[in-house]
Structures are given as structure tokens and as C-alpha cells.
CSV table of C-alpha atoms and ligand atoms in Angstrom, one decimal:
chain,number,residue,atom,x,y,z
A,1,UNK,CA,10.8,-30.6,8.7
A,2,UNK,CA,9.1,-28.3,11.1
A,3,UNK,CA,7.1,-25.3,9.9
A,4,UNK,CA,8.5,-21.8,9.9
A,5,UNK,CA,5.8,-19.3,10.8
A,6,UNK,CA,5.5,-15.6,11.1
A,7,UNK,CA,2.3,-14.8,13.0
A,8,UNK,CA,0.8,-11.4,13.8
A,9,UNK,CA,-1.1,-10.6,16.9
A,10,UNK,CA,-3.2,-7.5,16.4
A,11,UNK,CA,-4.4,-7.6,20.0
A,12,UNK,CA,-7.3,-5.1,20.6
A,13,UNK,CA,-6.4,-2.9,17.7
A,14,UNK,CA,-8.2,-1.9,14.5
A,15,UNK,CA,-11.9,-1.5,13.8
A,16,UNK,CA,-13.5,-4.2,11.5
A,17,UNK,CA,-13.0,-1.9,8.5
A,18,UNK,CA,-9.4,-1.2,9.3
A,19,UNK,CA,-8.7,-4.8,10.0
A,20,UNK,CA,-10.2,-6.0,6.7
A,21,UNK,CA,-8.2,-3.3,4.9
A,22,UNK,CA,-5.0,-4.4,6.6
A,23,UNK,CA,-5.6,-8.1,5.8
A,24,UNK,CA,-6.3,-7.2,2.1
A,25,UNK,CA,-3.2,-5.1,1.9
A,26,UNK,CA,-1.1,-7.9,3.4
A,27,UNK,CA,-2.7,-10.5,1.0
A,28,UNK,CA,-2.0,-8.3,-2.0
A,29,UNK,CA,1.6,-7.7,-0.8
A,30,UNK,CA,2.2,-11.4,-0.6
A,31,UNK,CA,0.6,-12.3,-4.0
A,32,UNK,CA,3.1,-13.6,-6.4
A,33,UNK,CA,6.0,-13.4,-3.9
A,34,UNK,CA,8.1,-16.3,-2.9
A,35,UNK,CA,7.3,-16.8,0.8
A,36,UNK,CA,9.4,-19.2,2.8
A,37,UNK,CA,7.2,-19.4,5.9
A,38,UNK,CA,3.6,-19.7,6.8
A,39,UNK,CA,1.9,-16.4,7.5
A,40,UNK,CA,-0.8,-16.0,10.1
A,41,UNK,CA,-2.7,-13.0,11.5
A,42,UNK,CA,-4.3,-13.1,14.9
A,43,UNK,CA,-7.3,-10.8,14.8
A,44,UNK,CA,-10.0,-9.7,17.2
A,45,UNK,CA,-13.0,-12.1,17.4
A,46,UNK,CA,-15.3,-9.7,15.7
A,47,UNK,CA,-13.0,-9.6,12.6
A,48,UNK,CA,-12.3,-13.3,12.1
A,49,UNK,CA,-14.9,-14.2,9.5
A,50,UNK,CA,-14.5,-11.1,7.5
A,51,UNK,CA,-10.7,-11.4,7.5
A,52,UNK,CA,-11.0,-15.1,6.4
A,53,UNK,CA,-13.1,-14.0,3.5
A,54,UNK,CA,-10.6,-11.2,2.5
A,55,UNK,CA,-7.5,-13.3,2.2
A,56,UNK,CA,-6.2,-16.2,0.1
A,57,UNK,CA,-5.0,-19.4,1.6
A,58,UNK,CA,-1.5,-17.9,1.9
A,59,UNK,CA,-2.7,-16.0,5.0
A,60,UNK,CA,-3.9,-18.2,7.9
A,61,UNK,CA,-6.2,-16.6,10.4
A,62,UNK,CA,-6.0,-17.0,14.2
A,63,UNK,CA,-8.4,-16.1,17.0
A,64,UNK,CA,-6.6,-14.5,20.0
A,65,UNK,CA,-8.5,-16.7,22.5
A,66,UNK,CA,-11.3,-19.2,22.9
A,67,UNK,CA,-13.4,-20.4,25.8
A,68,UNK,CA,-12.5,-23.2,28.2
A,69,UNK,CA,-16.0,-24.6,27.9
A,70,UNK,CA,-17.6,-26.2,24.8
A,71,UNK,CA,-20.9,-24.4,24.8
A,72,UNK,CA,-23.7,-23.1,26.9
A,73,UNK,CA,-24.5,-20.3,29.4
A,74,UNK,CA,-21.1,-18.4,29.3
A,75,UNK,CA,-22.1,-14.9,28.3
A,76,UNK,CA,-19.5,-13.1,26.2
A,77,UNK,CA,-17.4,-16.2,25.6
A,78,UNK,CA,-16.5,-17.6,22.1
A,79,UNK,CA,-16.1,-21.3,21.8
A,80,UNK,CA,-13.4,-23.2,19.8
A,81,UNK,CA,-16.2,-24.6,17.6
A,82,UNK,CA,-17.4,-21.1,16.9
A,83,UNK,CA,-13.8,-20.0,16.0
A,84,UNK,CA,-13.4,-23.0,13.7
A,85,UNK,CA,-16.7,-22.3,12.0
A,86,UNK,CA,-15.4,-19.0,10.8
A,87,UNK,CA,-12.7,-20.7,8.8
A,88,UNK,CA,-9.9,-19.7,11.2
A,89,UNK,CA,-7.2,-22.3,11.5
A,90,UNK,CA,-5.3,-21.2,14.5
A,91,UNK,CA,-6.0,-19.9,18.0
A,92,UNK,CA,-3.5,-18.0,20.2
A,93,UNK,CA,-3.7,-19.4,23.7
A,94,UNK,CA,-2.0,-18.4,27.0
A,95,UNK,CA,-0.7,-15.0,25.8
A,96,UNK,CA,0.9,-13.3,28.9
A,97,UNK,CA,-1.7,-10.5,28.7
A,98,UNK,CA,-4.5,-13.0,29.1
A,99,UNK,CA,-2.6,-14.8,31.9
A,100,UNK,CA,-1.9,-11.5,33.7
A,101,UNK,CA,-5.1,-9.5,33.1
A,102,UNK,CA,-7.8,-12.2,32.8
A,103,UNK,CA,-6.5,-14.7,35.3
A,104,UNK,CA,-5.8,-17.5,32.8
A,105,UNK,CA,-4.3,-20.4,34.8
A,106,UNK,CA,-2.5,-23.5,33.5
A,107,UNK,CA,-5.6,-25.5,34.3
A,108,UNK,CA,-7.8,-23.2,32.2
A,109,UNK,CA,-5.3,-23.3,29.4
A,110,UNK,CA,-5.3,-27.0,29.5
A,111,UNK,CA,-9.0,-27.1,28.8
A,112,UNK,CA,-8.8,-24.4,26.1
A,113,UNK,CA,-6.1,-26.4,24.4
A,114,UNK,CA,-8.1,-29.6,24.4
A,115,UNK,CA,-11.1,-27.8,23.0
A,116,UNK,CA,-9.0,-26.1,20.3
A,117,UNK,CA,-7.6,-29.4,19.2
A,118,UNK,CA,-10.9,-31.2,19.3
A,119,UNK,CA,-12.2,-28.5,16.9
A,120,UNK,CA,-9.3,-28.8,14.5
A,121,UNK,CA,-7.6,-25.6,15.4
A,122,UNK,CA,-3.9,-25.2,15.8
A,123,UNK,CA,-3.0,-23.7,19.2
A,124,UNK,CA,-0.2,-21.1,19.2
A,125,UNK,CA,0.6,-21.7,22.8
A,126,UNK,CA,2.5,-18.8,24.5
A,127,UNK,CA,4.9,-19.3,27.4
A,128,UNK,CA,7.4,-17.0,29.0
A,129,UNK,CA,8.8,-15.5,32.1
A,130,UNK,CA,8.4,-12.1,33.7
A,131,UNK,CA,11.4,-9.8,34.4
A,132,UNK,CA,11.8,-10.8,38.0
A,133,UNK,CA,11.9,-14.5,37.0
A,134,UNK,CA,14.5,-13.8,34.4
A,135,UNK,CA,16.6,-11.7,36.8
A,136,UNK,CA,16.4,-14.6,39.3
A,137,UNK,CA,17.6,-17.0,36.6
A,138,UNK,CA,14.3,-18.9,36.8
A,139,UNK,CA,13.2,-18.6,33.1
A,140,UNK,CA,13.8,-22.3,32.4
A,141,UNK,CA,11.8,-23.6,35.3
A,142,UNK,CA,9.0,-21.2,34.5
A,143,UNK,CA,8.6,-22.2,30.9
A,144,UNK,CA,9.0,-25.9,31.7
A,145,UNK,CA,6.2,-25.6,34.3
A,146,UNK,CA,3.9,-23.8,31.8
A,147,UNK,CA,4.4,-26.5,29.2
A,148,UNK,CA,4.1,-29.4,31.7
A,149,UNK,CA,1.0,-28.0,33.4
A,150,UNK,CA,-1.1,-27.2,30.3
A,151,UNK,CA,0.2,-29.5,27.5
A,152,UNK,CA,1.9,-32.7,28.9
A,153,UNK,CA,-1.5,-34.4,29.3
A,154,UNK,CA,-1.6,-34.5,25.5
A,155,UNK,CA,-0.7,-37.6,23.4
A,156,UNK,CA,2.4,-37.3,21.3
A,157,UNK,CA,0.1,-37.1,18.3
A,158,UNK,CA,-1.8,-34.1,19.7
A,159,UNK,CA,1.3,-32.4,21.0
A,160,UNK,CA,2.6,-32.6,17.5
A,161,UNK,CA,-0.3,-30.2,16.5
A,162,UNK,CA,0.9,-27.5,18.9
A,163,UNK,CA,2.9,-24.4,17.9
A,164,UNK,CA,4.8,-23.0,20.9
A,165,UNK,CA,5.6,-19.3,21.2
A,166,UNK,CA,8.3,-18.3,23.7
A,167,UNK,CA,7.6,-14.7,24.7
A,168,UNK,CA,9.6,-13.2,27.5
A,169,UNK,CA,7.1,-10.9,29.1
A,170,UNK,CA,9.7,-8.2,29.7
A,171,UNK,CA,10.2,-8.0,25.9
A,172,UNK,CA,6.5,-7.7,24.9
A,173,UNK,CA,5.7,-4.2,23.7
A,174,UNK,CA,8.7,-2.8,25.5
A,175,UNK,CA,11.1,-2.4,22.6
A,176,UNK,CA,13.5,-4.6,24.6
A,177,UNK,CA,14.2,-7.8,22.6
A,178,UNK,CA,15.8,-10.9,23.9
A,179,UNK,CA,19.2,-11.2,22.2
A,180,UNK,CA,19.6,-13.8,19.6
A,181,UNK,CA,21.7,-15.8,22.1
A,182,UNK,CA,19.1,-15.6,24.8
A,183,UNK,CA,16.4,-16.7,22.4
A,184,UNK,CA,18.5,-19.6,21.0
A,185,UNK,CA,19.4,-20.7,24.5
A,186,UNK,CA,15.9,-20.9,25.9
A,187,UNK,CA,14.4,-22.3,22.6
A,188,UNK,CA,16.9,-25.1,22.7
A,189,UNK,CA,16.0,-25.7,26.3
A,190,UNK,CA,12.3,-25.8,25.5
A,191,UNK,CA,13.0,-28.3,22.7
A,192,UNK,CA,14.9,-30.5,25.2
A,193,UNK,CA,11.9,-30.4,27.5
A,194,UNK,CA,9.7,-31.6,24.7
A,195,UNK,CA,12.2,-34.2,23.7
A,196,UNK,CA,12.4,-35.6,27.3
A,197,UNK,CA,8.6,-36.1,27.3
A,198,UNK,CA,7.8,-37.0,23.7
A,199,UNK,CA,11.1,-38.0,22.1
A,200,UNK,CA,13.5,-36.4,19.7
A,201,UNK,CA,11.3,-36.7,16.6
A,202,UNK,CA,8.3,-34.8,18.1
A,203,UNK,CA,10.7,-32.2,19.5
A,204,UNK,CA,12.4,-31.8,16.1
A,205,UNK,CA,9.1,-31.2,14.5
A,206,UNK,CA,7.8,-28.7,17.0
A,207,UNK,CA,7.7,-25.1,15.8
A,208,UNK,CA,8.9,-22.7,18.4
A,209,UNK,CA,8.3,-19.0,17.7
A,210,UNK,CA,9.9,-16.1,19.4
A,211,UNK,CA,7.8,-13.1,20.4
A,212,UNK,CA,8.7,-9.8,22.1
A,213,UNK,CA,9.5,-6.6,20.2
A,214,UNK,CA,10.5,-8.6,17.1
A,215,UNK,CA,10.7,-6.3,14.2
A,216,UNK,CA,12.2,-5.7,10.7
A,217,UNK,CA,15.6,-4.9,12.1
A,218,UNK,CA,16.1,-7.9,14.4
A,219,UNK,CA,14.0,-10.6,12.8
A,220,UNK,CA,16.8,-12.0,10.5
A,221,UNK,CA,19.2,-12.4,13.4
A,222,UNK,CA,16.6,-14.0,15.7
A,223,UNK,CA,15.4,-16.4,12.9
A,224,UNK,CA,18.9,-17.4,12.0
A,225,UNK,CA,19.1,-19.4,15.3
A,226,UNK,CA,18.6,-23.2,14.7
A,227,UNK,CA,15.8,-23.5,17.3
A,228,UNK,CA,13.9,-20.3,16.4
A,229,UNK,CA,11.3,-21.2,13.9
A,230,UNK,CA,9.7,-17.8,13.4
A,231,UNK,CA,8.0,-15.1,15.3
A,232,UNK,CA,4.8,-14.0,17.1
A,233,UNK,CA,4.6,-10.3,16.3
A,234,UNK,CA,2.5,-7.7,18.1
A,235,UNK,CA,3.1,-4.0,17.3
A,236,UNK,CA,5.0,-4.6,14.1
A,237,UNK,CA,2.1,-6.7,12.6
A,238,UNK,CA,-0.2,-3.6,12.5
A,239,UNK,CA,1.2,-2.2,9.3
A,240,UNK,CA,2.2,-4.2,6.2
A,241,UNK,CA,5.3,-2.0,5.8
A,242,UNK,CA,6.6,-3.4,9.1
A,243,UNK,CA,5.2,-6.9,9.0
A,244,UNK,CA,6.3,-7.8,5.4
A,245,UNK,CA,10.0,-7.4,6.1
A,246,UNK,CA,9.7,-9.8,9.0
A,247,UNK,CA,8.1,-12.4,6.7
A,248,UNK,CA,10.8,-11.8,4.2
A,249,UNK,CA,13.5,-12.3,6.8
A,250,UNK,CA,13.1,-16.0,5.9
A,251,UNK,CA,14.1,-15.3,2.3
B,1,PEP,C1,2.9,-10.2,21.5
B,1,PEP,O1,2.0,-9.5,22.0
B,1,PEP,O2,2.7,-11.4,21.2
B,1,PEP,C2,4.1,-9.5,21.1
B,1,PEP,C3,5.2,-10.2,20.8
B,1,PEP,O3,4.1,-8.1,21.1
B,1,PEP,P1,5.2,-7.1,20.6
B,1,PEP,O4,5.8,-7.7,19.3
B,1,PEP,O5,4.5,-5.8,20.4
B,1,PEP,O6,6.3,-7.1,21.6
């Protein structure tokens, strides 16, 4: 059975002290509770090691990016090996903000994915269309191309280590969520794309998260869809009072 995951993406929010505090609060809130999904927090690079040290194994830690090079003269970059050496288990790759503001292409993301996998990290690989593409009915071709261009070079075994996150760009941070029907429709399509390349078993085992203004009031309805395996949560992951009910939407 594929994993259910609720992953937070703190983006560029929280000082180190605030981040450690939030992680500890989340860890304490989860202690002794029955949790029916994996819980992950995607934290700024400066916070990773401290957050790893502040939580139990019930909270996985993700970097929000890693370099497309293994090591060397790349000032300011953080390699997948460095991320792995902190104890983080995941790395968010291809977030639409990185694609749009930092010029991350499919080719770059292909390299990042290979390095993440080579260092034992689980990529949470983001795909999704912008509003104009949705309005033109092109969402399926957009997500298919994003998957094909960055991931279909992988062996079936390696593809099996990827978590996909479908995030319609028009829903990120806008308060405008995809409807449960829209989410199910495109998640099922994404799974069919994976099945066509790697077969039904790999597709069935692929975790596909939904992201885009997911919150305590819509999580249950979104997660009730057969092809929605959890969420990648931005704004609502910045306070335990908002994040915990999303995790509990699986209960
Ligand atoms: C995100 O950035 O991955 C995201 C889904 O943000 P938000 O939940 O704030 O829309």
C-alpha cells in the first residue's frame, strides 16, 4: 500500500529559534496520538540539523531544495549529500516558486533528483500548471511533460522512491483550492501516466500529494479521493493549530 503523507513547507519563514520551537510543539502534539499518515516538515536549510535534533522519528524532515551538482565551487549551494548528512530524509524539488523565481528547468531538476536519490533522500517532486494553462485545458499535458522530462529517465526501482506533489500554481498561497473533483481527476491522470511508463504496480504504489491552499477545512474532502494520498501544505503548516487538524484528517 502506498504511503499517506502530510508534509509542511515552511518556505522562507521562521527564524531558527522560531522553527525549532514550532517543530518541538508539533512533536509534542503528535506524541501518544494515533497518526495514520507520515508527517514531514520542509524547513529552511539553516534549520534542518536543529529541527532533526528536536523531533522524534514520527516527524520526518525535508530540505526545500538541493544543488544540481555533487560538490565543489558553487558558492551558496547546498548539496544533496550535505542535506542527507543532517539527518533529513526528504527534499522538496521542483516547487513552482523555484521553477518561476530561480529558473529551475526540467533538466536541472533531473540532475537534482538523481543526486537526491544517490544520497538516500526521498524527493517530494512538485508538478503543476499555471492559471493560463488550466484555463486553456492544458493541465494534463503540462504535468505529463514535467514528469517525463525530469523523472522518466529513472529506473522503475528509483521511480518507486519518488513522492509526487501535484500543486496547481493558481492554488498556491491564494486561498483558492482545487475542488476535490479537480484534484481527483488530475491525480488519477498522473497515476495513469506513471502506469503507462512503469506499470500498474509502480503507479499504485506512488504517493501523490495535493498542494495548494489545503487547510483544516478542506483536507478531509481532498484526502477522501482515491488518488489523493495526502498534502503538501504551505501557509497552514506554520502553526500547529492549523497543521495538526490536516494530519488528523486521515483519522
Ligand atoms: C506550497 O507552497 O507548497 C503550498 C501548497 O502553499 P499553500 O498551502 O500556502 O498554498
